[in-house]
Amino acid sequence: MDDNFSDKHIIDSWLQNAKPWVVAIRDNEIASRTLLTNKAITDTILQKKPKTVLDIGCGEGWLARRLSDSGITTLGIDVVPGLVDEANRLGGGIFKLIPYEQLSQRVIKEKFDVAVCNFSLLGNESVNHVFNCIPHVLNEQGYFIIQTIHPINGCGHVKYQDGWRKGTWAGFNQQFTNPPPWYFRTLETWKALFKLNKLELIEILEPVNSHIKEAVSIIFISQLAANK
């Protein structure tokens, strides 16, 4: 496999870009997040009225801090030390340095009402592993919620089929370097991942930018099947 298109390259990129990312979030530099997607994922989680949340790929912990305002306890995990350190510095939850590949019942022994991945499922093998582990970290009838790039927008001029895509920092400040690649999945492939891992896909949301009339993301809401 070309190392430029791999889960490892994604991690390497984020290790390099942790500091500018912290600044970008702090200064609200990412328009789509501040205008729509942050509220979309927060509202979706709050509608489920959870007491506990597992934030997979928590970054600098903004979501945990937002949820803590509603009395929700969040455990955030991430592979990037600089982001986990910043999350712990700012507080609002419990944050641990745990790579996706180490996500397991042995590492995370507690169970949660909601597990969430907010624009944090970018790889191939790592995403399959996360899905495989989700049923073991959810309470009975718990929810797994994903917000990610909408397949329609993510396809671009490439064929509508699963595969690696080049990354870009277009729209970000010049401090960002070495953009991470990401693994594109069709809508049917996303659906199949839920079914394969005994998660019932109960709703799909498409947050739309009312000014440009385009979906800026897609939100999958799934629930642990009763007969898992």
CSV table of C-alpha atoms in Angstrom, one decimal:
chain,number,residue,atom,x,y,z
A,1,MET,CA,0.0,0.0,0.0
A,2,ASP,CA,1.1,3.5,-0.8
A,3,ASP,CA,2.0,5.0,2.6
A,4,ASN,CA,0.6,8.3,1.5
A,5,PHE,CA,-2.8,6.6,1.6
A,6,SER,CA,-2.9,4.9,4.9
A,7,ASP,CA,-4.2,5.1,8.4
A,8,LYS,CA,-0.6,5.8,9.5
A,9,HIS,CA,-0.3,8.9,7.3
A,10,ILE,CA,-3.5,10.2,8.9
A,11,ILE,CA,-2.0,9.9,12.4
A,12,ASP,CA,1.3,11.4,11.2
A,13,SER,CA,-0.5,14.4,9.8
A,14,TRP,CA,-2.4,15.1,13.0
A,15,LEU,CA,0.7,14.8,15.1
A,16,GLN,CA,2.2,17.6,12.9
A,17,ASN,CA,-0.9,19.7,13.0
A,18,ALA,CA,-2.1,19.5,16.6
A,19,LYS,CA,-1.0,23.0,17.5
A,20,PRO,CA,-2.6,24.9,14.5
A,21,TRP,CA,-5.8,22.8,15.1
A,22,VAL,CA,-6.0,23.9,18.7
A,23,VAL,CA,-5.7,27.5,17.5
A,24,ALA,CA,-8.2,27.1,14.7
A,25,ILE,CA,-10.8,25.7,17.2
A,26,ARG,CA,-10.1,28.3,19.8
A,27,ASP,CA,-10.4,31.2,17.3
A,28,ASN,CA,-13.5,29.7,15.5
A,29,GLU,CA,-11.6,29.7,12.2
A,30,ILE,CA,-13.6,26.8,10.7
A,31,ALA,CA,-16.8,28.4,9.3
A,32,SER,CA,-18.8,25.1,8.7
A,33,ARG,CA,-18.3,24.1,12.3
A,34,THR,CA,-19.2,27.4,13.9
A,35,LEU,CA,-22.2,27.9,11.6
A,36,LEU,CA,-23.7,24.4,11.6
A,37,THR,CA,-21.9,21.2,12.3
A,38,ASN,CA,-21.0,21.8,16.0
A,39,LYS,CA,-24.6,22.6,16.9
A,40,ALA,CA,-25.9,19.7,14.7
A,41,ILE,CA,-23.9,17.0,16.6
A,42,THR,CA,-24.5,18.6,20.0
A,43,ASP,CA,-28.2,18.8,19.5
A,44,THR,CA,-28.3,15.2,18.1
A,45,ILE,CA,-26.6,13.9,21.2
A,46,LEU,CA,-28.7,15.9,23.7
A,47,GLN,CA,-31.9,14.6,22.1
A,48,LYS,CA,-30.9,11.2,23.4
A,49,LYS,CA,-30.6,12.5,26.9
A,50,PRO,CA,-27.5,10.6,27.8
A,51,LYS,CA,-25.8,10.7,31.2
A,52,THR,CA,-22.5,9.4,29.8
A,53,VAL,CA,-20.8,9.8,26.4
A,54,LEU,CA,-17.7,8.3,24.8
A,55,ASP,CA,-16.1,10.8,22.4
A,56,ILE,CA,-13.9,8.8,20.0
A,57,GLY,CA,-11.4,11.1,18.4
A,58,CYS,CA,-12.1,13.9,20.8
A,59,GLY,CA,-9.4,16.3,19.7
A,60,GLU,CA,-9.0,19.2,22.0
A,61,GLY,CA,-12.2,18.3,23.8
A,62,TRP,CA,-14.7,21.0,22.7
A,63,LEU,CA,-17.6,18.6,22.5
A,64,ALA,CA,-17.1,17.3,26.0
A,65,ARG,CA,-17.0,20.8,27.3
A,66,ARG,CA,-20.3,21.6,25.5
A,67,LEU,CA,-21.9,18.5,26.9
A,68,SER,CA,-20.7,19.2,30.4
A,69,ASP,CA,-22.9,22.3,30.4
A,70,SER,CA,-25.9,19.9,30.3
A,71,GLY,CA,-24.5,17.7,33.1
A,72,ILE,CA,-23.2,15.0,30.9
A,73,THR,CA,-20.0,13.1,31.8
A,74,THR,CA,-17.7,12.5,28.8
A,75,LEU,CA,-14.7,10.3,28.3
A,76,GLY,CA,-12.7,11.5,25.3
A,77,ILE,CA,-10.0,9.5,23.6
A,78,ASP,CA,-7.6,10.5,20.9
A,79,VAL,CA,-4.2,9.4,19.5
A,80,VAL,CA,-2.6,12.8,19.4
A,81,PRO,CA,-0.8,13.7,22.6
A,82,GLY,CA,-0.9,17.5,22.0
A,83,LEU,CA,-4.7,17.4,21.6
A,84,VAL,CA,-5.3,15.2,24.7
A,85,ASP,CA,-3.0,17.5,26.7
A,86,GLU,CA,-5.0,20.5,25.6
A,87,ALA,CA,-8.3,18.8,26.4
A,88,ASN,CA,-7.1,18.0,29.9
A,89,ARG,CA,-5.8,21.5,30.4
A,90,LEU,CA,-9.2,23.0,29.4
A,91,GLY,CA,-11.3,20.4,31.3
A,92,GLY,CA,-14.9,19.5,30.9
A,93,GLY,CA,-14.4,15.8,30.8
A,94,ILE,CA,-11.9,12.9,31.2
A,95,PHE,CA,-9.4,12.6,28.4
A,96,LYS,CA,-7.1,9.7,27.6
A,97,LEU,CA,-4.4,9.0,25.0
A,98,ILE,CA,-5.8,5.8,23.3
A,99,PRO,CA,-5.3,4.9,19.7
A,100,TYR,CA,-8.3,3.5,17.8
A,101,GLU,CA,-6.5,0.2,17.4
A,102,GLN,CA,-6.3,-0.2,21.2
A,103,LEU,CA,-10.0,0.5,21.8
A,104,SER,CA,-11.3,-2.6,23.5
A,105,GLN,CA,-13.1,-3.8,26.6
A,106,ARG,CA,-9.8,-4.3,28.3
A,107,VAL,CA,-8.8,-0.7,27.8
A,108,ILE,CA,-12.2,0.9,28.4
A,109,LYS,CA,-14.1,-1.1,30.9
A,110,GLU,CA,-17.1,1.2,31.4
A,111,LYS,CA,-20.1,1.4,29.2
A,112,PHE,CA,-21.8,4.5,27.8
A,113,ASP,CA,-25.2,5.8,26.8
A,114,VAL,CA,-23.8,7.3,23.6
A,115,ALA,CA,-20.6,6.8,21.7
A,116,VAL,CA,-19.9,9.6,19.2
A,117,CYS,CA,-17.4,10.1,16.3
A,118,ASN,CA,-17.5,13.7,15.1
A,119,PHE,CA,-15.5,14.0,11.8
A,120,SER,CA,-13.1,11.5,13.4
A,121,LEU,CA,-13.5,8.4,11.2
A,122,LEU,CA,-11.1,9.1,8.4
A,123,GLY,CA,-9.2,5.8,8.0
A,124,ASN,CA,-9.9,2.3,6.7
A,125,GLU,CA,-8.8,-0.4,9.0
A,126,SER,CA,-9.1,1.8,12.1
A,127,VAL,CA,-12.7,2.6,11.3
A,128,ASN,CA,-13.6,-1.1,10.9
A,129,HIS,CA,-12.0,-1.7,14.3
A,130,VAL,CA,-14.0,1.1,16.0
A,131,PHE,CA,-17.2,-0.3,14.6
A,132,ASN,CA,-16.3,-3.7,15.8
A,133,CYS,CA,-15.8,-2.4,19.4
A,134,ILE,CA,-18.8,-0.2,19.6
A,135,PRO,CA,-21.3,-2.9,20.8
A,136,HIS,CA,-18.9,-3.6,23.7
A,137,VAL,CA,-18.8,0.0,25.0
A,138,LEU,CA,-22.5,0.8,24.9
A,139,ASN,CA,-25.1,0.4,27.5
A,140,GLU,CA,-28.2,-1.6,26.6
A,141,GLN,CA,-29.9,0.2,23.7
A,142,GLY,CA,-27.2,2.7,23.7
A,143,TYR,CA,-26.6,5.0,20.7
A,144,PHE,CA,-23.6,5.2,18.3
A,145,ILE,CA,-23.7,8.6,16.5
A,146,ILE,CA,-21.4,9.6,13.6
A,147,GLN,CA,-21.0,13.0,11.9
A,148,THR,CA,-18.9,12.9,8.8
A,149,ILE,CA,-18.4,14.3,5.3
A,150,HIS,CA,-21.5,13.7,3.2
A,151,PRO,CA,-20.8,11.1,0.5
A,152,ILE,CA,-22.2,13.4,-2.2
A,153,ASN,CA,-19.8,16.2,-1.3
A,154,GLY,CA,-16.9,13.8,-0.6
A,155,CYS,CA,-17.0,12.1,-3.9
A,156,GLY,CA,-15.9,15.2,-5.9
A,157,HIS,CA,-14.9,14.4,-9.5
A,158,VAL,CA,-13.8,10.8,-8.6
A,159,LYS,CA,-15.9,7.8,-9.2
A,160,TYR,CA,-18.5,7.1,-6.6
A,161,GLN,CA,-16.8,4.1,-5.0
A,162,ASP,CA,-14.9,3.3,-1.8
A,163,GLY,CA,-11.3,4.3,-1.8
A,164,TRP,CA,-8.6,6.6,-0.5
A,165,ARG,CA,-8.8,10.3,-1.3
A,166,LYS,CA,-6.1,13.0,-1.1
A,167,GLY,CA,-6.6,15.4,1.8
A,168,THR,CA,-6.6,19.2,1.7
A,169,TRP,CA,-6.3,22.0,4.2
A,170,ALA,CA,-8.2,24.4,1.9
A,171,GLY,CA,-9.9,27.0,3.9
A,172,PHE,CA,-7.5,26.6,6.9
A,173,ASN,CA,-4.7,28.9,7.8
A,174,GLN,CA,-1.2,28.6,6.5
A,175,GLN,CA,0.2,26.9,9.6
A,176,PHE,CA,-1.4,23.6,8.5
A,177,THR,CA,0.9,21.2,6.5
A,178,ASN,CA,0.9,17.7,5.1
A,179,PRO,CA,-2.9,17.2,4.8
A,180,PRO,CA,-4.1,13.8,5.9
A,181,PRO,CA,-5.7,11.5,3.4
A,182,TRP,CA,-9.1,10.0,4.1
A,183,TYR,CA,-11.0,6.9,3.1
A,184,PHE,CA,-14.2,7.6,1.2
A,185,ARG,CA,-17.2,5.3,1.7
A,186,THR,CA,-20.4,5.3,-0.2
A,187,LEU,CA,-23.7,5.5,1.6
A,188,GLU,CA,-24.3,1.8,1.1
A,189,THR,CA,-20.9,1.0,2.6
A,190,TRP,CA,-21.7,3.1,5.7
A,191,LYS,CA,-25.0,1.3,6.1
A,192,ALA,CA,-23.3,-2.1,5.7
A,193,LEU,CA,-20.8,-1.3,8.5
A,194,PHE,CA,-23.7,-0.7,10.9
A,195,LYS,CA,-25.5,-3.9,9.9
A,196,LEU,CA,-22.3,-6.0,10.1
A,197,ASN,CA,-21.7,-4.9,13.7
A,198,LYS,CA,-25.2,-5.4,14.9
A,199,LEU,CA,-26.1,-1.7,15.1
A,200,GLU,CA,-29.5,-0.7,13.9
A,201,LEU,CA,-29.4,2.5,11.8
A,202,ILE,CA,-32.4,4.3,13.0
A,203,GLU,CA,-32.0,7.8,11.4
A,204,ILE,CA,-29.9,9.7,8.9
A,205,LEU,CA,-29.7,13.5,9.2
A,206,GLU,CA,-28.3,15.9,6.5
A,207,PRO,CA,-27.4,19.3,8.0
A,208,VAL,CA,-27.9,21.8,5.1
A,209,ASN,CA,-26.3,25.2,4.7
A,210,SER,CA,-29.3,27.3,3.9
A,211,HIS,CA,-27.3,29.9,2.0
A,212,ILE,CA,-25.7,27.5,-0.6
A,213,LYS,CA,-28.4,24.8,-0.4
A,214,GLU,CA,-25.9,22.0,0.2
A,215,ALA,CA,-25.6,19.3,2.8
A,216,VAL,CA,-22.4,20.1,4.8
A,217,SER,CA,-22.3,16.7,6.5
A,218,ILE,CA,-24.2,13.6,7.2
A,219,ILE,CA,-25.2,12.3,10.7
A,220,PHE,CA,-25.8,8.6,11.2
A,221,ILE,CA,-27.8,7.7,14.4
A,222,SER,CA,-27.7,4.0,15.3
A,223,GLN,CA,-28.7,2.0,18.3
A,224,LEU,CA,-27.4,-1.2,19.8
A,225,ALA,CA,-29.7,-3.9,18.6
A,226,ALA,CA,-31.7,-5.6,21.3
A,227,ASN,CA,-30.8,-9.0,20.0
A,228,LYS,CA,-27.0,-8.3,19.6
